[in-house]
Amino acid sequence: NADRLDAELLRGFVVRHGSGVEVVASPEAGPAHSEDRNAAIERVMDFLRREYDCVLIDAPPGQSRASSVFEQADEVYLVSTPDVAALRDLARMVEHLSLNDLAVGKMRLVLNRSTADDPANAEQIEKAVHLPVSVAVPDNARELLRAVNEGQPVQPHRRSEFNRALARWSSLAIQSGSAAEMHGAARKRFAFWR
């Protein structure tokens, strides 16, 4: 209930990891889409922006309610694997999102599970989806599976191309936030990951 949301209610939904990250898991089933729902999402996003320095929302492609969240986002990270079917879907999504004036300049492309054997290189992908590749995260299934099974994040001190890519991604988000603050938009960061 967005009208009742306050810090105390939020604490009831938050799961805090030992690393300091707080997570609000998605509900098993969401309520039906309605016009009031978009207004409620906007109120929740405004509240979360006041409570946290950085808010990340992970939503599957095709979420109908994502447009109101997208409009409030400072950045939108579109994450895709570099296979042909995923890139075709990504190109359609970029084209659709580009119809919204508020989307222009917010979208960032992240290639996930990138390898040297990908069917398309970064230049070809950029040409196909009309969006530059911001970060290519290499495939690291073994380390990710271990992290999931142990319930612990991937250890940042490990020297791997995977960790370097995540560090570049983090730096990109931080630099973008610093630039916004330098231009007088000193507000908390809000990013939307798809």
mmCIF file of C-alpha atoms in Angstrom:
data_model
loop_
_atom_site.group_PDB
_atom_site.id
_atom_site.type_symbol
_atom_site.label_atom_id
_atom_site.label_comp_id
_atom_site.label_asym_id
_atom_site.label_seq_id
_atom_site.Cartn_x
_atom_site.Cartn_y
_atom_site.Cartn_z
ATOM 1 C CA ASN A 1 0.000 0.000 0.000
ATOM 2 C CA ALA A 2 1.868 3.040 -1.309
ATOM 3 C CA ASP A 3 -0.237 5.434 0.774
ATOM 4 C CA ARG A 4 0.959 3.822 4.040
ATOM 5 C CA LEU A 5 4.611 3.531 3.083
ATOM 6 C CA ASP A 6 7.020 4.875 5.662
ATOM 7 C CA ALA A 7 10.450 3.843 6.995
ATOM 8 C CA GLU A 8 8.954 1.445 9.536
ATOM 9 C CA LEU A 9 6.787 -0.367 6.973
ATOM 10 C CA LEU A 10 9.727 -0.534 4.581
ATOM 11 C CA ARG A 11 11.900 -2.219 7.232
ATOM 12 C CA GLY A 12 9.305 -4.987 7.373
ATOM 13 C CA PHE A 13 9.891 -5.783 3.703
ATOM 14 C CA VAL A 14 13.662 -5.348 3.590
ATOM 15 C CA VAL A 15 16.132 -8.196 3.830
ATOM 16 C CA ARG A 16 19.571 -6.944 4.805
ATOM 17 C CA HIS A 17 22.653 -8.806 3.633
ATOM 18 C CA GLY A 18 25.837 -8.776 5.727
ATOM 19 C CA SER A 19 27.497 -6.671 3.017
ATOM 20 C CA GLY A 20 25.062 -3.820 3.767
ATOM 21 C CA VAL A 21 22.903 -4.299 0.689
ATOM 22 C CA GLU A 22 19.181 -4.165 1.403
ATOM 23 C CA VAL A 23 16.766 -6.036 -0.833
ATOM 24 C CA VAL A 24 13.020 -5.909 -1.230
ATOM 25 C CA ALA A 25 12.050 -9.116 -3.004
ATOM 26 C CA SER A 26 9.343 -9.019 -5.615
ATOM 27 C CA PRO A 27 5.920 -10.349 -4.618
ATOM 28 C CA GLU A 28 4.811 -13.776 -5.782
ATOM 29 C CA ALA A 29 2.022 -12.146 -7.790
ATOM 30 C CA GLY A 30 1.397 -8.487 -8.379
ATOM 31 C CA PRO A 31 -1.952 -6.767 -8.504
ATOM 32 C CA ALA A 32 -3.614 -6.079 -11.824
ATOM 33 C CA HIS A 33 -2.401 -3.112 -13.870
ATOM 34 C CA SER A 34 -4.385 0.081 -13.445
ATOM 35 C CA GLU A 35 -3.958 3.804 -13.906
ATOM 36 C CA ASP A 36 -3.770 4.194 -10.113
ATOM 37 C CA ARG A 37 -0.946 1.639 -10.095
ATOM 38 C CA ASN A 38 1.362 3.984 -12.039
ATOM 39 C CA ALA A 39 0.714 6.763 -9.528
ATOM 40 C CA ALA A 40 1.401 4.343 -6.663
ATOM 41 C CA ILE A 41 4.667 3.234 -8.291
ATOM 42 C CA GLU A 42 5.718 6.872 -8.617
ATOM 43 C CA ARG A 43 5.025 7.478 -4.899
ATOM 44 C CA VAL A 44 7.016 4.382 -3.948
ATOM 45 C CA MET A 45 9.934 5.420 -6.156
ATOM 46 C CA ASP A 46 9.932 8.934 -4.670
ATOM 47 C CA PHE A 47 9.982 7.427 -1.187
ATOM 48 C CA LEU A 48 12.807 5.001 -2.015
ATOM 49 C CA ARG A 49 14.872 7.803 -3.532
ATOM 50 C CA ARG A 50 14.675 9.674 -0.213
ATOM 51 C CA GLU A 51 15.606 6.567 1.800
ATOM 52 C CA TYR A 52 18.541 5.240 -0.251
ATOM 53 C CA ASP A 53 21.567 6.608 -2.044
ATOM 54 C CA CYS A 54 21.053 4.163 -4.895
ATOM 55 C CA VAL A 55 17.974 2.184 -5.903
ATOM 56 C CA LEU A 56 18.223 -0.667 -8.394
ATOM 57 C CA ILE A 57 15.173 -2.329 -9.849
ATOM 58 C CA ASP A 58 15.551 -5.622 -11.671
ATOM 59 C CA ALA A 59 12.534 -6.215 -13.862
ATOM 60 C CA PRO A 60 12.008 -8.788 -16.582
ATOM 61 C CA PRO A 61 11.477 -7.540 -20.129
ATOM 62 C CA GLY A 62 7.940 -6.639 -21.064
ATOM 63 C CA GLN A 63 6.797 -5.351 -17.684
ATOM 64 C CA SER A 64 3.815 -3.139 -18.451
ATOM 65 C CA ARG A 65 4.260 -1.178 -15.243
ATOM 66 C CA ALA A 66 7.921 -0.469 -15.993
ATOM 67 C CA SER A 67 7.201 2.727 -17.927
ATOM 68 C CA SER A 68 6.479 4.819 -14.823
ATOM 69 C CA VAL A 69 9.614 3.466 -13.137
ATOM 70 C CA PHE A 70 11.595 4.030 -16.315
ATOM 71 C CA GLU A 71 10.524 7.667 -16.492
ATOM 72 C CA GLN A 72 11.852 8.321 -12.982
ATOM 73 C CA ALA A 73 15.137 6.492 -13.535
ATOM 74 C CA ASP A 74 18.398 8.368 -13.921
ATOM 75 C CA GLU A 75 19.774 5.469 -15.919
ATOM 76 C CA VAL A 76 18.324 2.331 -17.477
ATOM 77 C CA TYR A 77 20.666 -0.627 -17.927
ATOM 78 C CA LEU A 78 19.409 -2.951 -20.618
ATOM 79 C CA VAL A 79 21.140 -6.262 -20.004
ATOM 80 C CA SER A 80 21.298 -8.766 -22.828
ATOM 81 C CA THR A 81 23.238 -11.822 -23.786
ATOM 82 C CA PRO A 82 24.977 -11.521 -27.160
ATOM 83 C CA ASP A 83 23.003 -14.256 -28.903
ATOM 84 C CA VAL A 84 20.976 -13.446 -32.015
ATOM 85 C CA ALA A 85 17.512 -13.995 -30.499
ATOM 86 C CA ALA A 86 18.252 -11.867 -27.428
ATOM 87 C CA LEU A 87 19.742 -9.097 -29.585
ATOM 88 C CA ARG A 88 16.676 -9.101 -31.843
ATOM 89 C CA ASP A 89 14.465 -8.664 -28.768
ATOM 90 C CA LEU A 90 16.810 -5.987 -27.430
ATOM 91 C CA ALA A 91 16.668 -4.028 -30.706
ATOM 92 C CA ARG A 92 12.866 -4.062 -30.520
ATOM 93 C CA MET A 93 12.927 -2.937 -26.896
ATOM 94 C CA VAL A 94 15.365 -0.088 -27.624
ATOM 95 C CA GLU A 95 13.196 1.024 -30.531
ATOM 96 C CA HIS A 96 10.066 0.924 -28.363
ATOM 97 C CA LEU A 97 11.668 2.719 -25.413
ATOM 98 C CA SER A 98 13.161 5.355 -27.717
ATOM 99 C CA LEU A 99 9.635 6.508 -28.561
ATOM 100 C CA ASN A 100 9.466 7.943 -25.048
ATOM 101 C CA ASP A 101 11.259 11.317 -24.956
ATOM 102 C CA LEU A 102 12.234 10.693 -21.347
ATOM 103 C CA ALA A 103 14.161 7.582 -22.418
ATOM 104 C CA VAL A 104 16.609 9.304 -24.711
ATOM 105 C CA GLY A 105 20.024 9.411 -23.087
ATOM 106 C CA LYS A 106 19.121 7.101 -20.185
ATOM 107 C CA MET A 107 19.647 3.728 -21.819
ATOM 108 C CA ARG A 108 22.903 1.877 -21.270
ATOM 109 C CA LEU A 109 23.638 -1.470 -22.888
ATOM 110 C CA VAL A 110 25.301 -4.206 -20.851
ATOM 111 C CA LEU A 111 26.289 -7.404 -22.608
ATOM 112 C CA ASN A 112 26.090 -10.311 -20.202
ATOM 113 C CA ARG A 113 27.925 -13.624 -20.596
ATOM 114 C CA SER A 114 30.094 -12.176 -23.330
ATOM 115 C CA THR A 115 32.812 -14.390 -24.844
ATOM 116 C CA ALA A 116 35.252 -14.242 -27.742
ATOM 117 C CA ASP A 117 33.037 -16.795 -29.535
ATOM 118 C CA ASP A 118 29.918 -14.591 -29.587
ATOM 119 C CA PRO A 119 28.061 -14.589 -32.915
ATOM 120 C CA ALA A 120 28.380 -10.781 -33.106
ATOM 121 C CA ASN A 121 31.092 -8.423 -31.893
ATOM 122 C CA ALA A 122 30.440 -5.171 -30.005
ATOM 123 C CA GLU A 123 30.544 -3.037 -33.170
ATOM 124 C CA GLN A 124 27.968 -5.232 -34.911
ATOM 125 C CA ILE A 125 25.747 -5.247 -31.826
ATOM 126 C CA GLU A 126 25.897 -1.454 -31.504
ATOM 127 C CA LYS A 127 24.915 -1.100 -35.169
ATOM 128 C CA ALA A 128 22.030 -3.563 -34.801
ATOM 129 C CA VAL A 129 20.494 -2.086 -31.638
ATOM 130 C CA HIS A 130 21.474 1.581 -32.193
ATOM 131 C CA LEU A 131 22.979 1.808 -28.741
ATOM 132 C CA PRO A 132 26.641 1.695 -27.698
ATOM 133 C CA VAL A 133 27.844 -1.134 -25.507
ATOM 134 C CA SER A 134 28.621 0.413 -22.116
ATOM 135 C CA VAL A 135 30.000 -2.729 -20.486
ATOM 136 C CA ALA A 136 30.628 -6.304 -21.595
ATOM 137 C CA VAL A 137 30.504 -8.726 -18.673
ATOM 138 C CA PRO A 138 32.295 -11.990 -19.482
ATOM 139 C CA ASP A 139 30.720 -15.361 -18.833
ATOM 140 C CA ASN A 140 31.599 -16.566 -15.348
ATOM 141 C CA ALA A 141 29.039 -19.255 -14.639
ATOM 142 C CA ARG A 142 31.197 -21.206 -12.195
ATOM 143 C CA GLU A 143 31.865 -18.273 -9.838
ATOM 144 C CA LEU A 144 28.275 -17.037 -10.046
ATOM 145 C CA LEU A 145 26.875 -20.467 -9.274
ATOM 146 C CA ARG A 146 29.166 -20.714 -6.249
ATOM 147 C CA ALA A 147 28.023 -17.258 -5.055
ATOM 148 C CA VAL A 148 24.354 -18.202 -5.416
ATOM 149 C CA ASN A 149 24.804 -21.552 -3.657
ATOM 150 C CA GLU A 150 26.741 -19.957 -0.794
ATOM 151 C CA GLY A 151 24.443 -16.936 -0.549
ATOM 152 C CA GLN A 152 27.414 -14.606 -0.803
ATOM 153 C CA PRO A 153 28.232 -11.985 -3.449
ATOM 154 C CA VAL A 154 31.101 -12.598 -5.845
ATOM 155 C CA GLN A 155 34.209 -11.564 -3.946
ATOM 156 C CA PRO A 156 35.416 -8.216 -5.334
ATOM 157 C CA HIS A 157 39.046 -8.823 -4.341
ATOM 158 C CA ARG A 158 39.419 -11.706 -6.809
ATOM 159 C CA ARG A 159 41.372 -10.706 -9.878
ATOM 160 C CA SER A 160 39.298 -11.743 -12.847
ATOM 161 C CA GLU A 161 38.000 -10.171 -16.016
ATOM 162 C CA PHE A 162 34.508 -10.667 -14.597
ATOM 163 C CA ASN A 163 35.309 -8.568 -11.518
ATOM 164 C CA ARG A 164 37.012 -5.912 -13.659
ATOM 165 C CA ALA A 165 33.870 -5.670 -15.811
ATOM 166 C CA LEU A 166 31.675 -5.277 -12.720
ATOM 167 C CA ALA A 167 34.051 -2.588 -11.432
ATOM 168 C CA ARG A 168 33.772 -0.740 -14.773
ATOM 169 C CA TRP A 169 29.977 -0.977 -14.573
ATOM 170 C CA SER A 170 29.980 0.373 -11.008
ATOM 171 C CA SER A 171 32.334 3.190 -11.978
ATOM 172 C CA LEU A 172 30.106 4.095 -14.902
ATOM 173 C CA ALA A 173 27.104 4.416 -12.604
ATOM 174 C CA ILE A 174 29.063 6.381 -10.000
ATOM 175 C CA GLN A 175 30.574 8.745 -12.576
ATOM 176 C CA SER A 176 27.168 9.381 -14.067
ATOM 177 C CA GLY A 177 25.820 10.184 -10.605
ATOM 178 C CA SER A 178 28.715 12.543 -9.894
ATOM 179 C CA ALA A 179 28.126 14.348 -13.177
ATOM 180 C CA ALA A 180 24.445 14.837 -12.309
ATOM 181 C CA GLU A 181 25.378 16.272 -8.913
ATOM 182 C CA MET A 182 27.903 18.653 -10.492
ATOM 183 C CA HIS A 183 25.139 20.018 -12.704
ATOM 184 C CA GLY A 184 22.945 20.888 -9.747
ATOM 185 C CA ALA A 185 20.902 17.706 -9.668
ATOM 186 C CA ALA A 186 22.094 16.700 -6.205
ATOM 187 C CA ARG A 187 19.613 13.950 -5.535
ATOM 188 C CA LYS A 188 19.929 10.299 -4.813
ATOM 189 C CA ARG A 189 20.616 7.889 -7.660
ATOM 190 C CA PHE A 190 17.961 5.759 -9.195
ATOM 191 C CA ALA A 191 18.747 3.151 -11.826
ATOM 192 C CA PHE A 192 16.545 0.660 -13.543
ATOM 193 C CA TRP A 193 18.010 -2.639 -14.718
ATOM 194 C CA ARG A 194 16.250 -4.779 -17.247
#
